[in-house]
mmCIF file with all atom_site columns, C-alpha atoms in Angstrom:
data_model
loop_
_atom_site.group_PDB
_atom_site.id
_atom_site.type_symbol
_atom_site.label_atom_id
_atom_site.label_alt_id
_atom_site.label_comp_id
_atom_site.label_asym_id
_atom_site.label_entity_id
_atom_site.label_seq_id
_atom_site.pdbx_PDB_ins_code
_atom_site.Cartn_x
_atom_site.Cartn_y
_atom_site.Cartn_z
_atom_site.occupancy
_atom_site.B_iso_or_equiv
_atom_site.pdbx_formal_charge
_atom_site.auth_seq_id
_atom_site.auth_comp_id
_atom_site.auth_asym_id
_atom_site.auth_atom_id
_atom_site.pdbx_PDB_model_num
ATOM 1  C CA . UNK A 1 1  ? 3.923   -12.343 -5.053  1.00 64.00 ? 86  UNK A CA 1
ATOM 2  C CA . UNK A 1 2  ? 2.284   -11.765 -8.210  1.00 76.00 ? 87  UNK A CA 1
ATOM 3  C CA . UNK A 1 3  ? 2.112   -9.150  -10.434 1.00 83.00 ? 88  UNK A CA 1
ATOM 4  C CA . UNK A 1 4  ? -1.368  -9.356  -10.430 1.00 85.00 ? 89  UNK A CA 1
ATOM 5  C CA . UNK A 1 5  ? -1.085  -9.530  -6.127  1.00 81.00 ? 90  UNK A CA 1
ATOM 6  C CA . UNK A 1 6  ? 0.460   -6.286  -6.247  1.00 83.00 ? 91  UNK A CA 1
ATOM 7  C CA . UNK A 1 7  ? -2.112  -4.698  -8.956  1.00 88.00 ? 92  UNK A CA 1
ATOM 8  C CA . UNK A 1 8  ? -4.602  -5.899  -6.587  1.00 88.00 ? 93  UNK A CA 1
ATOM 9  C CA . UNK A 1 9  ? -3.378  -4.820  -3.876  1.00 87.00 ? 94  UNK A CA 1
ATOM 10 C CA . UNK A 1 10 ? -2.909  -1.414  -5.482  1.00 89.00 ? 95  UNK A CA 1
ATOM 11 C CA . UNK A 1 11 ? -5.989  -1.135  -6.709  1.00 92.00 ? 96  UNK A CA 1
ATOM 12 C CA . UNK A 1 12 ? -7.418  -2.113  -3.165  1.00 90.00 ? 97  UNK A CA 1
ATOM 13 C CA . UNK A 1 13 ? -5.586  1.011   -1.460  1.00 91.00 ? 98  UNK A CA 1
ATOM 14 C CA . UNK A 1 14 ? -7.351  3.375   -4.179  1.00 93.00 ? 99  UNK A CA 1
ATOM 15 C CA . UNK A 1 15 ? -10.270 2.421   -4.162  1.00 93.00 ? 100 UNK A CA 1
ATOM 16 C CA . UNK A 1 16 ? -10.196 2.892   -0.114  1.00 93.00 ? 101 UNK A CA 1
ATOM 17 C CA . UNK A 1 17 ? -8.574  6.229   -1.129  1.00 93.00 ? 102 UNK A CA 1
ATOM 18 C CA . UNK A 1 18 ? -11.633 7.444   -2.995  1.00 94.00 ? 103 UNK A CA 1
ATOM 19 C CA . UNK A 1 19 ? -14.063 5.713   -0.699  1.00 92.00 ? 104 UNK A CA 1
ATOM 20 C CA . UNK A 1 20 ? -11.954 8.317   2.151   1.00 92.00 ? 105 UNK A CA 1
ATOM 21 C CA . UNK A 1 21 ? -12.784 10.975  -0.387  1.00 93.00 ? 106 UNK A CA 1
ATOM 22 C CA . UNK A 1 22 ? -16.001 10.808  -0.598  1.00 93.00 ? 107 UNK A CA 1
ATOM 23 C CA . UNK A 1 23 ? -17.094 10.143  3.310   1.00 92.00 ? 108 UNK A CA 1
ATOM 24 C CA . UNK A 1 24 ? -15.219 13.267  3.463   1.00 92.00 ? 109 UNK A CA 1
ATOM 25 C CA . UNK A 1 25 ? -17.637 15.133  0.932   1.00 93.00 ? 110 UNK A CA 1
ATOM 26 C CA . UNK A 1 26 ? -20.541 13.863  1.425   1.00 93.00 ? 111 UNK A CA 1
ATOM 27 C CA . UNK A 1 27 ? -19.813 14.200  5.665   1.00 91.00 ? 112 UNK A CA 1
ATOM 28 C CA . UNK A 1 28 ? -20.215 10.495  6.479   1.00 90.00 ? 113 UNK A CA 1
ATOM 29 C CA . UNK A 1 29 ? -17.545 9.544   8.914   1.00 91.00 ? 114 UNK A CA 1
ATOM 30 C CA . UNK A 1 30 ? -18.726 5.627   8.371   1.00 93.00 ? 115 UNK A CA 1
ATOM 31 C CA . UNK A 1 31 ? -17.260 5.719   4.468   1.00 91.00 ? 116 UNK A CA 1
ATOM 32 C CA . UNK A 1 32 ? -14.131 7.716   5.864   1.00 92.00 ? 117 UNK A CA 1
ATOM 33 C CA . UNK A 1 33 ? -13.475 5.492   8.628   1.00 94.00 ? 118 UNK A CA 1
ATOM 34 C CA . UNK A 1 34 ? -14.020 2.568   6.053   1.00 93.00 ? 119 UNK A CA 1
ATOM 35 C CA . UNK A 1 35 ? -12.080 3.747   3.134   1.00 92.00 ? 120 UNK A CA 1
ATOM 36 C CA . UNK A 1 36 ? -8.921  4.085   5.862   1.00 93.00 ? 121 UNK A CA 1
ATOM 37 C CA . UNK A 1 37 ? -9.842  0.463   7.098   1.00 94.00 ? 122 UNK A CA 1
ATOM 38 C CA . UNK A 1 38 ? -9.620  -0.611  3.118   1.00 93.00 ? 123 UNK A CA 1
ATOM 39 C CA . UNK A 1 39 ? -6.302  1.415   2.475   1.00 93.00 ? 124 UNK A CA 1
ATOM 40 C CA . UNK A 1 40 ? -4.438  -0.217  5.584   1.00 94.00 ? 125 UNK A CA 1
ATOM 41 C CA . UNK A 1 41 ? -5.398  -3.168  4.998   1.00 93.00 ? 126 UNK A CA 1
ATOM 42 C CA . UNK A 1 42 ? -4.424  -3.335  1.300   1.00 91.00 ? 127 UNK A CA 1
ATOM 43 C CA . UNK A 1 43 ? -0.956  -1.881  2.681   1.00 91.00 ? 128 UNK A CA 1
ATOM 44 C CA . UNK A 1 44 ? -0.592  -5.065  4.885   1.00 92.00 ? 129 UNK A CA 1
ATOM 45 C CA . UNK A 1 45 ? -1.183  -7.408  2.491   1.00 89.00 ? 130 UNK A CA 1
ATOM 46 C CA . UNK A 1 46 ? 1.334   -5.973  0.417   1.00 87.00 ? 131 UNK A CA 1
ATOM 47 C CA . UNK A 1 47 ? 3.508   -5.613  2.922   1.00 88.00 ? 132 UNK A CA 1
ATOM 48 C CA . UNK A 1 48 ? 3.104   -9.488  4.198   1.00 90.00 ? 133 UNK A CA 1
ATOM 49 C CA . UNK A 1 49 ? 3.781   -11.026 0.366   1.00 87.00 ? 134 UNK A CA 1
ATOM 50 C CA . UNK A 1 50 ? 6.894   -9.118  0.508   1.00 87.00 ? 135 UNK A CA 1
ATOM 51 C CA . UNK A 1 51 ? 7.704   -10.370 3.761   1.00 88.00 ? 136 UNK A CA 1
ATOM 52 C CA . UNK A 1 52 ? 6.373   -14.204 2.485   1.00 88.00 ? 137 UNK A CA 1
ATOM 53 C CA . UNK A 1 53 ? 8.842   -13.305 -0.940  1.00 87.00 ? 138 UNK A CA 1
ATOM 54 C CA . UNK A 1 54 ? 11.669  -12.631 1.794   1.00 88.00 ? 139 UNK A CA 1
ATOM 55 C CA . UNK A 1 55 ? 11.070  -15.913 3.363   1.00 86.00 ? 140 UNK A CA 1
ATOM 56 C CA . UNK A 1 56 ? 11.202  -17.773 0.201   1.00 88.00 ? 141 UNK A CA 1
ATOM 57 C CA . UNK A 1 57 ? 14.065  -16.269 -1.265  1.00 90.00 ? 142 UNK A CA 1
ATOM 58 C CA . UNK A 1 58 ? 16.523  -16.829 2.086   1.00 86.00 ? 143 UNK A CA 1
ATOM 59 C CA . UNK A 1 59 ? 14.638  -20.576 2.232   1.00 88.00 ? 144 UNK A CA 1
ATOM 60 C CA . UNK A 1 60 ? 15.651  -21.132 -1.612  1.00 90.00 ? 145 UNK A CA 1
ATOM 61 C CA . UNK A 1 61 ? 19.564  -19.520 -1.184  1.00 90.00 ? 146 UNK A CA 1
ATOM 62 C CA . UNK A 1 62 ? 20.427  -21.458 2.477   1.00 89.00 ? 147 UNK A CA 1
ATOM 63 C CA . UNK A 1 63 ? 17.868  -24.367 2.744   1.00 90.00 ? 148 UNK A CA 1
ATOM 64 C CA . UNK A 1 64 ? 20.271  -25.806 5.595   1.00 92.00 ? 149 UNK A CA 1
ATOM 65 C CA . UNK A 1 65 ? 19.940  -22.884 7.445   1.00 90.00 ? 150 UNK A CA 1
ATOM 66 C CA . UNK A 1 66 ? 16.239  -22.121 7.087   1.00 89.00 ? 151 UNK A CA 1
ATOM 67 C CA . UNK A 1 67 ? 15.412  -26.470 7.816   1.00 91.00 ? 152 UNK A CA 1
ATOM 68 C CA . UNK A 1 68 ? 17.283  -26.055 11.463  1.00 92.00 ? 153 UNK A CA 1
ATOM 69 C CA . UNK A 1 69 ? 15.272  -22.705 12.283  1.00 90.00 ? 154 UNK A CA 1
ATOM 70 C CA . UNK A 1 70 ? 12.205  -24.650 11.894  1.00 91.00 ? 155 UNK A CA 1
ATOM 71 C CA . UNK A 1 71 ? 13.296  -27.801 13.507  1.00 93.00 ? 156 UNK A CA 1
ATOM 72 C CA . UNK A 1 72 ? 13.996  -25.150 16.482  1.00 93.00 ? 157 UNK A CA 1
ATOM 73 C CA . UNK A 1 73 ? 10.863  -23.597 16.074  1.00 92.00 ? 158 UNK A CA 1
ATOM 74 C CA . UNK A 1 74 ? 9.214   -26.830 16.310  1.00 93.00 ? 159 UNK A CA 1
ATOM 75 C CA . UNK A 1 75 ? 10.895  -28.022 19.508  1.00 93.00 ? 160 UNK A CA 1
ATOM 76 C CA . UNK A 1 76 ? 10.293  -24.761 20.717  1.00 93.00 ? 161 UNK A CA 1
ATOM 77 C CA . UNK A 1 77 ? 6.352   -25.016 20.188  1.00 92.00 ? 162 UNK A CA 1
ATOM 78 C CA . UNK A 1 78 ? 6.643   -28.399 21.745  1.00 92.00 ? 163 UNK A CA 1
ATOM 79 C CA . UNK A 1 79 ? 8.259   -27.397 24.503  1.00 90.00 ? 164 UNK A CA 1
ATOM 80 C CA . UNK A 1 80 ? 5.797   -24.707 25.481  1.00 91.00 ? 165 UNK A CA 1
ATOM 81 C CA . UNK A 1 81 ? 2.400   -26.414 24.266  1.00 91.00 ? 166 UNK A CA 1
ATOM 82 C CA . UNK A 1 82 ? 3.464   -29.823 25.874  1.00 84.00 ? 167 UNK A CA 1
ATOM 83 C CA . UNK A 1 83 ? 3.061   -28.879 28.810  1.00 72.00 ? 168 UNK A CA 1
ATOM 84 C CA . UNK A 1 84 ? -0.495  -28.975 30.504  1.00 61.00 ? 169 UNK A CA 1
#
């Protein structure tokens, strides 16, 4: 994740923050209920580049390790979508 990801990201959650704000002033539920939609999903896409960074970190220290999960993964998928 990028620095500029995360500033993004950031700047995504406030600006769903004020949008909140100002349903809440102006006593529109629709820009509430939007600004809340914006802010959660800002928080999940931060939250799912960390979890990509995670991947990519334990894939670069243990490449073994993280080549047999998928090979499993794959035979797994296989297994379950091969049959019809």
């Amino acid at each position: 994740m990028s620095l500029f990801d995360k500033a993004n990201d950031k700047a995504e959650e406030a600006i769903g923050k004020g949008q909140e704000e100002f349903g809440k002033a102006v006593d529109s539920p629709e820009h509430e209920f939007k600004g809340k939609v914006r802010q959660q999903a800002a928080k999940a896409s931060y939250a799912i580049d960390d979890a990509l960074d995670c991947v990519k970190t334990k894939t670069q220290d243990s490449p073994l390790v993280s080549l047999v999960i998928a090979a499993g993964v794959g035979f797994l998928a296989a297994k379950i979508f091969g049959r019809r």
